[in-house]
Backbone as a ProteinNet text record, in pm:
[ID]
protein_1_A
[PRIMARY]
XXXXXXXXXXXXXXXXXXXXXXXXXXXXXXXXXXXXXXXXXXXXXXXXXXXXXXXXXXXXXXXXXXXXXXXXXXXXXXXXXXXXXXXXXXXXXXXXXXXXXXXXXXXXXXXXXXXXXXXXXXXXXXXXXXXXXXXXXXXXXXXXXX
[TERTIARY]
-2227.9	-2120.4	-2008.4	-1972.2	-1864.3	-1729.8	-1627	-1496.7	-1438.3	-1487.2	-1434.2	-1519.9	-1628.1	-1717.5	-1651.8	-1569	-1502.3	-1409.6	-1345.6	-1259.8	-1343.5	-1460.4	-1548.9	-1599.8	-1635.5	-1684.2	-1573.4	-1453.4	-1341.4	-1309.3	-1319.1	-1292.4	-1392.2	-1520	-1620	-1596.9	-1556	-1527.3	-1403.2	-1304.5	-1184.8	-1220.9	-1307.1	-1349.7	-1424.6	-1516.4	-1593.2	-1502.6	-1409.2	-1319.1	-1225.7	-1185.2	-1099.6	-1172.9	-1298.8	-1376.9	-1397.9	-1421.1	-1439.5	-1310.8	-1195.5	-1068.3	-1051.3	-1092.2	-1084	-1173.7	-1294.6	-1387.7	-1337.1	-1284.9	-1230.6	-1110.8	-1025.6	-911.2	-956.9	-1062.4	-1117.3	-1172.8	-1239.4	-1292.1	-1179.8	-1072.7	-959.5	-893.5	-878.7	-814.7	-896	-1029.2	-1115.5	-1167.2	-1098.2	-1144.3	-1149.4	-1073.8	-1073	-1120.2	-1190.2	-1235.2	-1365.1	-1358.1	-1478.4	-1554.6	-1494.9	-1561.9	-1571.9	-1660.2	-1672.7	-1772.3	-1880.6	-1987.4	-2052.4	-2078.8	-2140.9	-2291.2	-2369	-2513.5	-2582.7	-2672.5	-2754.5	-2670	-2559.2	-2475.9	-2384.2	-2382.3	-2294.9	-2216.5	-2096	-2014.4	-2057.4	-2070.5	-2100.6	-1974.8	-1952.1	-1835.6	-1848.6	-1736.6	-1735.7	-1821.8	-1903	-1988.2	-1930.9	-1919.6	-1862.6	-1940.7	-1870.4	-1931.8	-1911.8	-2008.1	-2001.9	-2041.2	-1992	-2019.6	-2123.4	-2228.5	-2327.6	-2300	-2284.5	-2255	-2372.6	-2415.8	-2525.3	-2481.6	-2547.9	-2518.5	-2551.8	-2467.1	-2492.4	-2600	-2679.8	-2788	-2791.9	-2822	-2853.5	-2985.1	-3074.6	-3207.3	-3206.6	-3171.3	-3178.6	-3212.8	-3251.6	-3285	-3163.7	-3048.1	-2926.9	-2894.4	-2921.4	-2892.1	-2984	-3112.3	-3202.4	-3161.1	-3116.5	-3070.7	-2944.8	-2852.9	-2731.2	-2760.6	-2863.1	-2901.9	-2949.4	-3023.6	-3070.1	-2954.1	-2852.3	-2735.3	-2632.8	-2658.4	-2569.5	-2429.5	-2422.4	-2292.4	-2266.1	-2331.2	-2307	-2203.3	-2148.5	-2052.7	-2124.9	-2053.3	-2111.5	-2088.9	-2168	-2145.6	-2175.8	-2115.1	-2138.4	-2270.8	-2361.1	-2492.8	-2484	-2429.7	-2413.2	-2325.7	-2282.2	-2207.8	-2302.3	-2322.8	-2417.4	-2341.1	-2406.2	-2348	-2401.8	-2315.8	-2354.6	-2430.3	-2551.9	-2638.1	-2621.9	-2520.6	-2501.4	-2463.7	-2486.1	-2465.4	-2316.2	-2289.9	-2153.1	-2113.2	-1981.9	-1931.8	-1908.8	-1955.4	-1930.9	-1808.4	-1706.6	-1582	-1563.5	-1531.1	-1512.7	-1373.8	-1367.7	-1241.5	-1271.8	-1275.7	-1312.1	-1211.7	-1088.9	-988.5	-1001.8	-1085.4	-1101.2	-1180.9	-1142	-1216	-1360.5	-1395.9	-1532.3	-1614.1	-1568.3	-1643.6	-1764.2	-1868.2	-1988.7	-1974.3	-2083.5	-2078	-2041.9	-2080.2	-2048.9	-1907.7	-1838.5	-1702.9	-1693.9	-1805.2	-1804.3	-1783.8	-1707.9	-1683	-1747	-1822.9	-1881.9	-1777.6	-1741.4	-1639.3	-1707	-1640	-1699.4	-1736.6	-1829.3	-1873.8	-1787	-1659	-1565.1	-1491.4	-1500.8	-1425.5	-1305.8	-1186.7	-1067.6	-1044.2	-1075.5	-1057.7	-1148.6	-1273.9	-1368.7	-1322.5	-1269.1	-1221.3	-1100.9	-1013.8	-897.7	-940.8	-1042.8	-1095.9	-1154.7	-1230.9	-1286.5	-1175.9	-1069.9	-957.6	-889	-866.5	-799.9	-886.6	-1016	-1103.1	-1119.7	-1127.8	-1141.2	-1013.2	-898.2	-773	-755.5	-802.8	-797.6	-892.3	-1009.4	-1102.6	-1043.1	-975.2	-911.1	-805.1	-723.4	-619.8	-680.1	-790.9	-856.2	-909.5	-962.1	-1012.4	-899.6	-786.4	-670	-624.6	-625.2	-586.3	-683.6	-813.7	-914.2	-898.4	-871.9	-852.4	-731.4	-620.3	-499.6	-518.8	-595.2	-622.7	-706.1	-806.5	-888	-806.4	-718.8	-631.8	-537.3	-483.4	-392.9	-466.2	-592	-670.4	-696.2	-723.9	-746.3	-618.9	-506.1	-379	-351	-374.6	-353.1	-448.5	-572.9	-668.6	-622.7	-563	-511.8	-390.7	-310.3	-193.9	-234.1	-350	-398.9	-423.9	-470.9	-504.6	-383.5	-263.7	-144.9	-104.3
11713.3	11619.3	11694.7	11645.1	11709.4	11668.2	11741.4	11713.7	11581.5	11534.5	11409	11287.5	11307.7	11196.9	11091.1	11133.7	11033.9	10947.1	11008.3	10930.2	10833.9	10878.4	10793.7	10675.1	10699.6	10591.2	10488.4	10535.9	10443	10369.2	10438.2	10374.4	10264.7	10288.5	10184.3	10063.2	10088.3	9975.4	9899.4	9970.2	9902.9	9813.8	9862	9782.8	9657.7	9673.3	9558.6	9457.4	9506.8	9414.7	9344	9411.5	9347.6	9230.3	9251.8	9144.2	9029.5	9063.4	8959.2	8878.2	8944.3	8872	8778.5	8823.4	8738.1	8614.6	8632.4	8520.2	8422.3	8473.2	8384.2	8307.2	8372.8	8304.4	8194.8	8222.7	8121.6	8003	8030.1	7921.6	7834.2	7896.2	7819.1	7738.3	7797.6	7727.6	7606.4	7612.1	7503.2	7417.2	7416	7341.3	7191.5	7140.3	6996.4	6965.1	7056.5	7036.5	6956.9	6836.1	6751.7	6768.6	6833.6	6857.3	7007.1	7072	7215.9	7261.5	7185.7	7226.7	7101.6	7103.2	6991.2	7014.9	6936.1	6954.7	6822.7	6824.4	6707.8	6583.2	6599.4	6485.8	6435.9	6503.6	6462.3	6582.4	6553.6	6658.8	6682.5	6810.2	6850.3	6910.7	6891.3	6955.1	7107.1	7172.2	7318.7	7362.4	7464.3	7517.9	7651.7	7665.4	7785.7	7909.6	8017.2	8143.2	8248	8339.1	8446.3	8577.5	8688.6	8821.5	8889.9	8944.2	9023.4	9170.8	9245.1	9387.6	9464.3	9569.6	9653.2	9798.6	9885.4	10027.4	10074.9	10159.5	10207.7	10314.2	10314.6	10411.8	10463.6	10586	10643.4	10717.4	10711.9	10770.1	10923.3	10990.7	11135.6	11180.6	11308.6	11361.1	11355.6	11390.2	11387.3	11248.6	11146.9	11010.6	10970.6	11011.9	10979.2	11053.5	11177.3	11252.9	11189.2	11149.6	11084.6	10949.8	10881.2	10752.8	10772.1	10877.8	10906.5	10942.8	11004.4	11041.3	10928.2	10819.2	10702.5	10739.6	10818	10860.4	10805.8	10699.6	10643.2	10532.4	10498.5	10389.2	10256.8	10156.7	10025.4	9983.6	9886.4	9828.3	9679.8	9605.6	9461.8	9437.2	9373	9343.2	9225.9	9114	8997	8895.2	8798.6	8686	8568	8507.6	8397.3	8270.3	8157.7	8028.9	7983.7	7922.4	7867	7736.6	7726.1	7610.4	7498.4	7501.7	7392.3	7265.4	7152.4	7022.5	6994.9	6915.1	6872.2	6768.5	6752.2	6653.6	6521.3	6411	6278.8	6219	6188.6	6133.2	5994.5	5896.8	5760.2	5747	5727.4	5708.7	5629.5	5496.2	5416	5425.6	5471.1	5480.1	5609	5702	5829.3	5805.9	5868.3	5847.4	5897	5988	6040.2	5973.5	5863.3	5797.3	5724.2	5711.4	5640.9	5491.3	5415.4	5269.8	5228.5	5309.4	5278	5323.4	5394.8	5441	5580.2	5653.6	5789.3	5892.4	5994.9	6107.3	6230.7	6304.8	6429.6	6540.3	6599.6	6705.3	6841.6	6949.8	7083.9	7122	7215.5	7262.5	7377.3	7373.4	7478.2	7432.9	7512.8	7489.4	7584.3	7528.2	7612.7	7700.4	7649.8	7731.1	7854	7833	7945.1	8044.3	7991.8	8080.1	8161.8	8100.8	8174.4	8285	8257.5	8361.7	8475.5	8441.8	8544.9	8623.7	8552.9	8618.5	8717.5	8675.2	8764.8	8885	8863.4	8976.3	9072.8	9018.6	9106	9184.2	9121.1	9194.4	9302.6	9276.6	9381.1	9496.2	9465.6	9571.1	9651.6	9582.4	9651.5	9748.2	9700.6	9786.7	9905.2	9882	9991.5	10096.3	10052.6	10149	10224.5	10159.9	10232	10339	10304.1	10401.2	10519.4	10490.7	10598	10683.4	10619.4	10694	10786.2	10734.1	10816	10929.1	10903.9	11010.3	11120.4	11082.4	11182	11260.8	11192	11259.5	11356.2	11315.8	11404	11528.8	11511	11626.6	11722.1	11668.7	11754.9	11830.4	11764.6	11831.1	11941	11914.1	12017	12134.3	12106	12214.3	12300.2	12237.3	12314.3	12397.9	12347.7	12423.6	12546.3	12541.2	12657	12774	12743.1	12847.8	12914.4	12865.2	12926.2	13054.4
-3510.7	-3481.1	-3410.6	-3293.6	-3220.8	-3280.7	-3240	-3299.5	-3249.9	-3136.3	-3082.4	-3119	-3192.9	-3222.3	-3310.6	-3405.4	-3490	-3406	-3305.3	-3216.3	-3132.4	-3090	-3010.8	-3091.4	-3217.1	-3302.9	-3324.8	-3354.7	-3374.1	-3243.8	-3132.1	-3003.4	-2971	-3002.4	-2976.3	-3065.7	-3189.2	-3279.3	-3232.5	-3181	-3128.9	-3010.2	-2922.9	-2807.8	-2852.6	-2948.2	-2996.7	-3066.4	-3147	-3217.2	-3120.4	-3014.8	-2914.9	-2846.5	-2811.8	-2750.7	-2848.5	-2975.3	-3076	-3092.8	-3089.1	-3096.9	-2977.5	-2859.3	-2740.4	-2753.9	-2806.1	-2820.7	-2926.1	-3038	-3142.2	-3087.5	-3010.4	-2949.7	-2854.9	-2777.8	-2688.2	-2766.3	-2879.5	-2962.2	-3015.8	-3062.2	-3116	-3004.3	-2887.9	-2776.2	-2731.3	-2745.5	-2700.7	-2815.4	-2927.8	-3045.6	-3020.3	-2924.3	-2895.5	-2753.7	-2690.5	-2552.7	-2551.2	-2501.3	-2496.5	-2366.1	-2267.8	-2139.8	-2114.1	-2189	-2178	-2074.3	-2058.3	-1966.5	-1908.1	-1777.1	-1708	-1701.5	-1777.6	-1786.8	-1754.7	-1657.5	-1620.4	-1594.1	-1525.8	-1490.1	-1599.9	-1713.7	-1823.2	-1874.5	-1922.3	-1981.3	-2124.8	-2161.1	-2298.1	-2358.2	-2489	-2551.9	-2549.8	-2566.8	-2574.2	-2691.5	-2669.4	-2774.9	-2821.4	-2953.5	-3014.4	-2971.2	-2942.1	-2901.9	-3010.4	-3021.9	-3121	-3054.3	-3107.1	-3052.2	-3139.8	-3076.6	-3148.7	-3123.7	-3232.1	-3223.8	-3281	-3209.6	-3256.8	-3250.3	-3325.2	-3311.5	-3170.7	-3115.5	-2979.7	-2981.3	-2876.3	-2863.4	-2720.8	-2706.8	-2577	-2594.2	-2497.3	-2515.1	-2503.3	-2608.2	-2609.7	-2752	-2764.8	-2897	-2988.5	-2933.2	-3013.4	-3065.7	-2982.5	-3028.5	-3143.3	-3135.7	-3245.9	-3373.1	-3358.1	-3474.3	-3532.7	-3445.2	-3491.6	-3556.1	-3502.4	-3560.4	-3703	-3724.2	-3860.3	-3950.8	-3894.7	-3974.6	-3979	-3907.2	-3900.7	-3852.9	-3748.4	-3696.9	-3557.7	-3520.3	-3388.4	-3397.7	-3284.6	-3279.6	-3265.8	-3221.7	-3201.3	-3057.1	-3013.1	-2881.8	-2891.6	-2802.5	-2800.4	-2731.6	-2801.7	-2746.3	-2650.9	-2697.9	-2612.2	-2682.3	-2605.1	-2659.5	-2661	-2778.1	-2792.9	-2828.7	-2799.8	-2834.5	-2969.3	-3048.6	-3177.4	-3152.7	-3204.7	-3178.2	-3279.5	-3363.3	-3458.3	-3382.8	-3446.9	-3381.8	-3360.1	-3257.3	-3232.2	-3336.8	-3353.8	-3448.5	-3375.1	-3434.5	-3378.1	-3446.3	-3367.1	-3419.6	-3359.1	-3444.4	-3395.9	-3334.2	-3204.9	-3132.4	-3004.9	-3015.2	-2897.2	-2783.5	-2810	-2703.3	-2621.3	-2665.8	-2594.2	-2464.9	-2353.9	-2228	-2230.5	-2319.8	-2327.7	-2437.8	-2492.7	-2600	-2542.1	-2624.4	-2578.3	-2606.9	-2589.5	-2605.9	-2748.4	-2846.4	-2985.8	-3024.7	-2936.9	-2965.6	-3023.4	-3023.9	-3079.8	-2968.9	-3001.4	-2911	-2971.9	-2891.5	-2939.9	-2925.2	-3039.1	-3041.1	-3054.3	-3013.7	-3022.3	-3165.1	-3177.6	-3309	-3359.1	-3328	-3367.7	-3493	-3600	-3722.3	-3719.7	-3706.1	-3688.2	-3810.1	-3929.3	-4050.5	-4046.3	-4007.7	-3997.1	-3890	-3780.1	-3673.8	-3720.5	-3799.5	-3850.1	-3945.8	-4028	-4117.5	-4034.8	-3929.8	-3841.2	-3772.5	-3731.9	-3665	-3758.1	-3883.3	-3978.5	-4012.9	-4037.1	-4073.2	-3955.7	-3835.3	-3718.8	-3693.2	-3712.6	-3691.9	-3797.8	-3920.6	-4025.1	-3989.9	-3939.6	-3898.4	-3782.6	-3691.7	-3579.4	-3631	-3726.4	-3784	-3857.7	-3929.7	-4002.3	-3905.4	-3792.1	-3693.8	-3625.8	-3606.7	-3552.4	-3651.6	-3780.3	-3883.4	-3885	-3875.8	-3873.8	-3748.6	-3635	-3510.3	-3520.7	-3574.5	-3588.2	-3688	-3795.3	-3891.9	-3827.3	-3749.8	-3680	-3579.2	-3508.6	-3411.3	-3480.5	-3595.1	-3669.6	-3719.1	-3762	-3806.3	-3690.5	-3571.9	-3455.5	-3418.2	-3425.4	-3393.1	-3494	-3621.8	-3724.7	-3704	-3664.4	-3638.7	-3521.5	-3420.9	-3307.3	-3347.7	-3440.4	-3485.9	-3567.5	-3631.5	-3707.5	-3613.3	-3495.4	-3399.2	-3335.7	-3356.5	-3295.2	-3363
[MASK]
++++++++++++++++++++++++++++++++++++++++++++++++++++++++++++++++++++++++++++++++++++++++++++++++++++++++++++++++++++++++++++++++++++++++++++++++++

């Protein structure tokens, strides 16, 4: 393990958490968007997005050794859409309502998004703390050499 690896691991987690915060913010902003995507001549409601995070890998002997030691960082694999059903809300006055008066609303639960937002922001703060602790240890190690 190199002396900068702890900083690299914390940095990769900070990057992943930042993207997750952006996606959660986008979900909250589009919680009432009934025209999110135009498919086959009809508007579909906004579909909730989620971030998939996996351990980072590079194809080398060192990466396989680090994988066994679980000392690698993380990387964002992809952003996927939540396939749960849309909510049907009765509102005949809405411009996107169907013949029965129902409007298909996005599958975004604002409460769930707020929980994700809080947990991700706490993880972000924890990684900043770990990064600063690692940086402080490196500075102290450099001061020993003086």
